[in-house]
Amino acid sequence: MADYLDDLRFAHVLADTADAATTARFKALDLKVETKPDMTPVSEADKAAEELIRGQLQRARPRDAILGEEYGVEGTGPRRWVIDPIDGTKNYVRGVPVWATLIALMEAAEGGYQPVVGVVSAPALGRRWWAAKGHGAFTGRSLTSASRLQVSQVSRMQDASFAYSSLTGWEEQGRLDGFLDLTREVWRTRAYGDFWPYMMVAEGAVDICAEPELSLWDMAATAVIVTEAGGSFTGLDGRPGPHSGNAAASNGLLHDELLGYLNQRY
């Protein structure tokens, strides 16, 4: 089995480069922000960070393909780097420190590309999380200063902490009733949003989380981190991995019940 540790080390280098670019423009008074065709914002920092990552990948991994949120797909082959230069752009442009660069390496496998390396770097929070397939998941300031991640052992929904992003997507999909039933059943709910709830599931601080509409670059890095921490990461349809256009993540013990609530009236 490939060990992916060289790729993981390189992903950290890529994250360091992105962190330098994004933090330099965070809270900048002259930050330029545009609206994309899907009506979501994109800042000059999103574009600059992705351009920097792509440049390093083209030099160091010229045979690998690249998929990024801002500039699409480049190249072909069995290995593909998937990049979200700033996950949480709405937070970023408003000065909220909950945003991160997501970097994943995916490899061709049965059932499509699967994530084998993931790095989530949130420099404004001073946090970074990462994983490589078969090597576990970790958090810390560097590869040499890290602690291993492990999901919680909470086994009853009444004791669970549930994180989500917002209500609107659930309502648009006709899943709001099941979602609200779930919020009434659990011990605690918090709308952290974006990458953060998945990282808290991996840490064991949160037990379940879900989002109704996502892109591959939102999920590829978080999926491998959650699963390497011992958790489950699927679409709302139960399909493992980041391919369903939405996500449900848990400590594994609560996963079937989580999916049941979110699909019960759908």
Coordinates of C-alpha atoms in Angstrom, one line a residue:
M1 CA 0.0 0.0 0.0
A2 CA 1.3 3.5 -0.9
D3 CA 2.2 5.4 2.2
Y4 CA 1.4 8.9 0.9
L5 CA 3.6 10.6 3.5
D6 CA 5.7 12.5 0.9
D7 CA 2.4 13.8 -0.5
L8 CA 1.2 14.7 2.9
R9 CA 4.5 16.6 3.6
F10 CA 4.1 18.4 0.3
A11 CA 0.5 19.3 1.1
H12 CA 1.7 21.0 4.2
V13 CA 4.1 23.1 2.1
L14 CA 1.2 24.0 -0.1
A15 CA -0.8 25.0 2.9
D16 CA 2.0 27.1 4.3
T17 CA 2.1 29.0 1.0
A18 CA -1.6 29.6 1.0
D19 CA -1.6 30.7 4.6
A20 CA 0.9 33.4 3.9
A21 CA -1.2 34.7 1.0
T22 CA -4.5 34.6 2.8
T23 CA -3.5 36.0 6.1
A24 CA -1.7 38.9 4.4
R25 CA -5.0 40.1 2.9
F26 CA -7.3 39.1 5.8
K27 CA -9.2 42.2 7.0
A28 CA -7.5 44.3 4.4
L29 CA -9.5 47.5 3.8
D30 CA -8.9 47.4 0.0
L31 CA -9.7 43.7 -0.4
K32 CA -11.4 43.2 -3.8
V33 CA -14.5 41.0 -3.7
E34 CA -16.6 39.8 -6.7
T35 CA -19.8 37.8 -7.1
K36 CA -19.5 34.6 -9.1
P37 CA -22.3 33.3 -11.4
D38 CA -23.7 31.1 -8.6
M39 CA -24.0 34.3 -6.5
T40 CA -21.3 33.3 -4.0
P41 CA -18.5 35.7 -3.3
V42 CA -14.9 35.3 -4.4
S43 CA -12.0 37.5 -3.2
E44 CA -8.7 38.4 -4.7
A45 CA -7.2 36.3 -1.9
D46 CA -9.1 33.1 -3.1
K47 CA -7.7 33.5 -6.6
A48 CA -4.2 34.4 -5.5
A49 CA -4.0 31.4 -3.1
E50 CA -5.2 29.0 -5.7
E51 CA -2.8 30.4 -8.3
L52 CA 0.1 29.9 -5.9
I53 CA -0.9 26.3 -5.0
R54 CA -1.3 25.5 -8.7
G55 CA 2.1 26.9 -9.5
Q56 CA 3.8 24.7 -6.9
L57 CA 1.9 21.7 -8.0
Q58 CA 2.8 22.2 -11.7
R59 CA 6.5 22.4 -10.7
A60 CA 6.7 19.6 -8.2
R61 CA 3.9 17.2 -9.4
P62 CA 3.6 17.9 -13.1
R63 CA 2.0 14.6 -13.9
D64 CA -0.9 15.1 -11.4
A65 CA -4.2 16.7 -12.3
I66 CA -5.6 19.7 -10.4
L67 CA -9.2 20.6 -9.6
G68 CA -9.7 23.9 -7.9
E69 CA -12.8 25.9 -7.0
E70 CA -11.7 29.0 -8.8
Y71 CA -10.0 27.7 -12.0
G72 CA -11.5 24.3 -12.6
V73 CA -9.8 21.1 -13.9
E74 CA -6.3 21.0 -15.4
G75 CA -4.6 17.7 -16.5
T76 CA -5.7 14.1 -16.4
G77 CA -4.4 10.9 -14.8
P78 CA -5.0 8.7 -11.8
R79 CA -3.9 11.3 -9.2
R80 CA -5.8 14.6 -8.7
W81 CA -5.2 17.4 -6.2
V82 CA -8.4 19.1 -5.1
I83 CA -8.2 22.6 -3.8
D84 CA -10.5 25.0 -2.0
P85 CA -8.3 28.1 -1.6
I86 CA -10.6 29.7 1.0
D87 CA -13.4 27.6 2.5
G88 CA -15.6 30.2 4.3
T89 CA -15.1 33.1 1.9
K90 CA -18.2 34.9 3.4
N91 CA -16.5 34.8 6.8
Y92 CA -13.2 35.8 5.3
V93 CA -14.5 39.0 3.6
R94 CA -16.4 40.0 6.8
G95 CA -13.4 39.5 9.1
V96 CA -14.7 36.4 10.8
P97 CA -11.7 34.1 11.5
V98 CA -13.4 30.8 10.7
W99 CA -12.0 30.0 7.2
A100 CA -9.5 27.6 5.9
T101 CA -7.6 26.3 2.9
L102 CA -8.6 22.8 2.0
I103 CA -6.1 20.6 0.1
A104 CA -6.7 17.0 -0.9
L105 CA -5.0 14.4 -3.0
M106 CA -7.4 11.9 -4.7
E107 CA -6.5 8.7 -6.4
A108 CA -8.4 6.8 -9.0
A109 CA -10.1 3.7 -7.4
E110 CA -13.1 1.5 -7.8
G111 CA -16.1 3.7 -7.6
G112 CA -14.3 6.8 -8.6
Y113 CA -11.5 9.0 -7.2
Q114 CA -11.0 8.7 -3.5
P115 CA -9.2 11.1 -1.1
V116 CA -6.0 9.7 0.3
V117 CA -4.4 12.9 1.7
G118 CA -6.1 15.9 3.3
V119 CA -4.9 19.1 4.9
V120 CA -7.2 21.7 6.4
S121 CA -5.4 24.9 7.5
A122 CA -7.2 27.6 9.4
P123 CA -4.4 30.2 10.1
A124 CA -6.7 32.8 11.6
L125 CA -7.6 30.2 14.2
G126 CA -4.0 29.0 14.6
R127 CA -5.2 25.5 13.7
R128 CA -4.4 22.8 11.2
W129 CA -5.7 19.3 10.7
W130 CA -4.4 16.6 8.4
A131 CA -4.5 12.9 7.5
A132 CA -3.1 10.3 5.1
K133 CA -4.8 7.1 4.2
G134 CA -3.7 4.3 6.6
H135 CA -1.8 6.7 8.8
G136 CA -4.4 8.3 11.0
A137 CA -5.5 11.9 11.4
F138 CA -3.7 14.6 13.4
T139 CA -3.9 18.2 14.5
G140 CA -1.2 20.6 15.5
R141 CA 1.1 23.4 14.3
S142 CA 3.4 21.1 12.3
L143 CA 4.0 17.4 11.4
T144 CA 6.4 17.2 14.3
S145 CA 4.2 18.9 16.8
A146 CA 0.9 17.1 16.6
S147 CA -1.7 15.1 18.5
R148 CA -3.7 12.3 17.1
L149 CA -7.4 12.8 16.3
Q150 CA -10.1 10.3 17.5
V151 CA -13.8 10.6 17.2
S152 CA -16.1 10.5 20.2
Q153 CA -17.7 7.4 21.7
V154 CA -21.1 8.9 22.2
S155 CA -23.6 6.3 21.2
R156 CA -27.0 7.9 22.1
M157 CA -28.5 10.7 20.0
Q158 CA -29.9 12.2 23.2
D159 CA -26.3 12.8 24.3
A160 CA -25.0 14.0 20.9
S161 CA -23.7 17.4 19.8
F162 CA -24.9 18.3 16.3
A163 CA -23.3 20.9 14.1
Y164 CA -24.7 22.3 10.9
S165 CA -24.4 25.4 8.7
S166 CA -27.8 26.9 8.1
L167 CA -31.5 26.1 7.7
T168 CA -32.1 27.3 4.2
G169 CA -30.6 24.4 2.3
W170 CA -32.6 21.8 4.3
E171 CA -35.8 23.7 3.6
E172 CA -35.1 23.9 -0.2
Q173 CA -34.6 20.2 -0.3
G174 CA -37.7 19.3 1.6
R175 CA -35.6 17.8 4.4
L176 CA -36.4 20.5 7.0
D177 CA -38.9 18.5 9.1
G178 CA -36.5 15.6 9.6
F179 CA -33.7 18.1 10.3
L180 CA -35.8 19.8 13.0
D181 CA -36.8 16.5 14.5
L182 CA -33.1 15.7 14.8
T183 CA -32.3 19.1 16.5
R184 CA -35.0 18.3 19.1
E185 CA -33.6 14.9 19.8
V186 CA -29.9 15.8 20.3
W187 CA -28.3 17.2 23.4
R188 CA -26.9 20.3 21.7
T189 CA -26.9 22.1 18.4
R190 CA -24.6 24.7 17.0
A191 CA -24.3 26.3 13.5
Y192 CA -20.6 26.4 13.1
G193 CA -20.6 26.0 9.4
D194 CA -18.0 25.3 6.6
F195 CA -15.0 23.0 7.4
W196 CA -15.1 23.4 11.2
P197 CA -17.8 21.0 12.2
Y198 CA -16.1 18.1 10.3
M199 CA -12.8 18.9 12.1
M200 CA -14.6 18.9 15.4
V201 CA -16.2 15.5 14.6
A202 CA -12.7 14.2 13.9
E203 CA -11.5 15.7 17.3
G204 CA -14.4 14.2 19.2
A205 CA -15.7 17.6 20.2
V206 CA -18.8 17.2 18.1
D207 CA -20.6 13.9 17.4
I208 CA -22.5 14.5 14.1
C209 CA -22.7 17.1 11.4
A210 CA -24.3 17.4 8.0
E211 CA -24.8 19.8 5.1
P212 CA -27.4 19.6 2.3
E213 CA -25.4 21.0 -0.6
L214 CA -21.6 20.9 -1.2
S215 CA -19.0 20.7 -3.9
L216 CA -16.2 18.1 -4.1
W217 CA -13.5 20.7 -3.0
D218 CA -15.6 21.4 0.1
M219 CA -15.4 17.7 1.1
A220 CA -12.3 15.9 -0.2
A221 CA -9.9 17.0 2.5
T222 CA -12.4 16.8 5.4
A223 CA -13.6 13.3 4.3
V224 CA -10.2 11.6 4.7
I225 CA -9.6 13.4 8.0
V226 CA -12.9 12.3 9.5
T227 CA -12.5 8.7 8.4
E228 CA -8.8 8.4 9.5
A229 CA -10.0 9.7 12.9
G230 CA -12.3 6.7 13.1
G231 CA -15.5 8.4 11.9
S232 CA -17.9 8.0 9.0
F233 CA -18.2 10.4 6.1
T234 CA -20.9 9.8 3.5
G235 CA -23.4 11.6 1.4
L236 CA -27.0 11.9 2.7
D237 CA -27.7 8.9 0.4
G238 CA -25.2 6.9 2.5
R239 CA -22.6 6.6 -0.3
P240 CA -19.1 6.7 1.3
G241 CA -16.8 9.6 0.5
P242 CA -17.3 13.1 -1.0
H243 CA -19.2 12.4 -4.2
S244 CA -22.9 12.9 -3.3
G245 CA -23.1 16.7 -3.5
N246 CA -23.9 16.8 0.3
A247 CA -22.4 15.3 3.4
A248 CA -23.1 13.6 6.7
A249 CA -20.2 13.0 9.1
S250 CA -20.3 11.3 12.5
N251 CA -18.4 9.2 15.0
G252 CA -19.7 6.2 13.2
L253 CA -21.9 5.0 16.1
L254 CA -24.6 7.5 15.3
H255 CA -24.3 7.5 11.5
D256 CA -27.3 5.3 10.5
E257 CA -29.5 7.2 12.9
L258 CA -28.3 10.6 11.5
L259 CA -29.1 9.5 8.0
G260 CA -32.5 8.2 9.1
Y261 CA -33.5 11.6 10.5
L262 CA -32.3 13.6 7.4
N263 CA -34.0 11.3 5.0
Q264 CA -37.2 10.3 7.0
R265 CA -39.6 12.7 5.2
Y266 CA -37.6 13.4 2.1

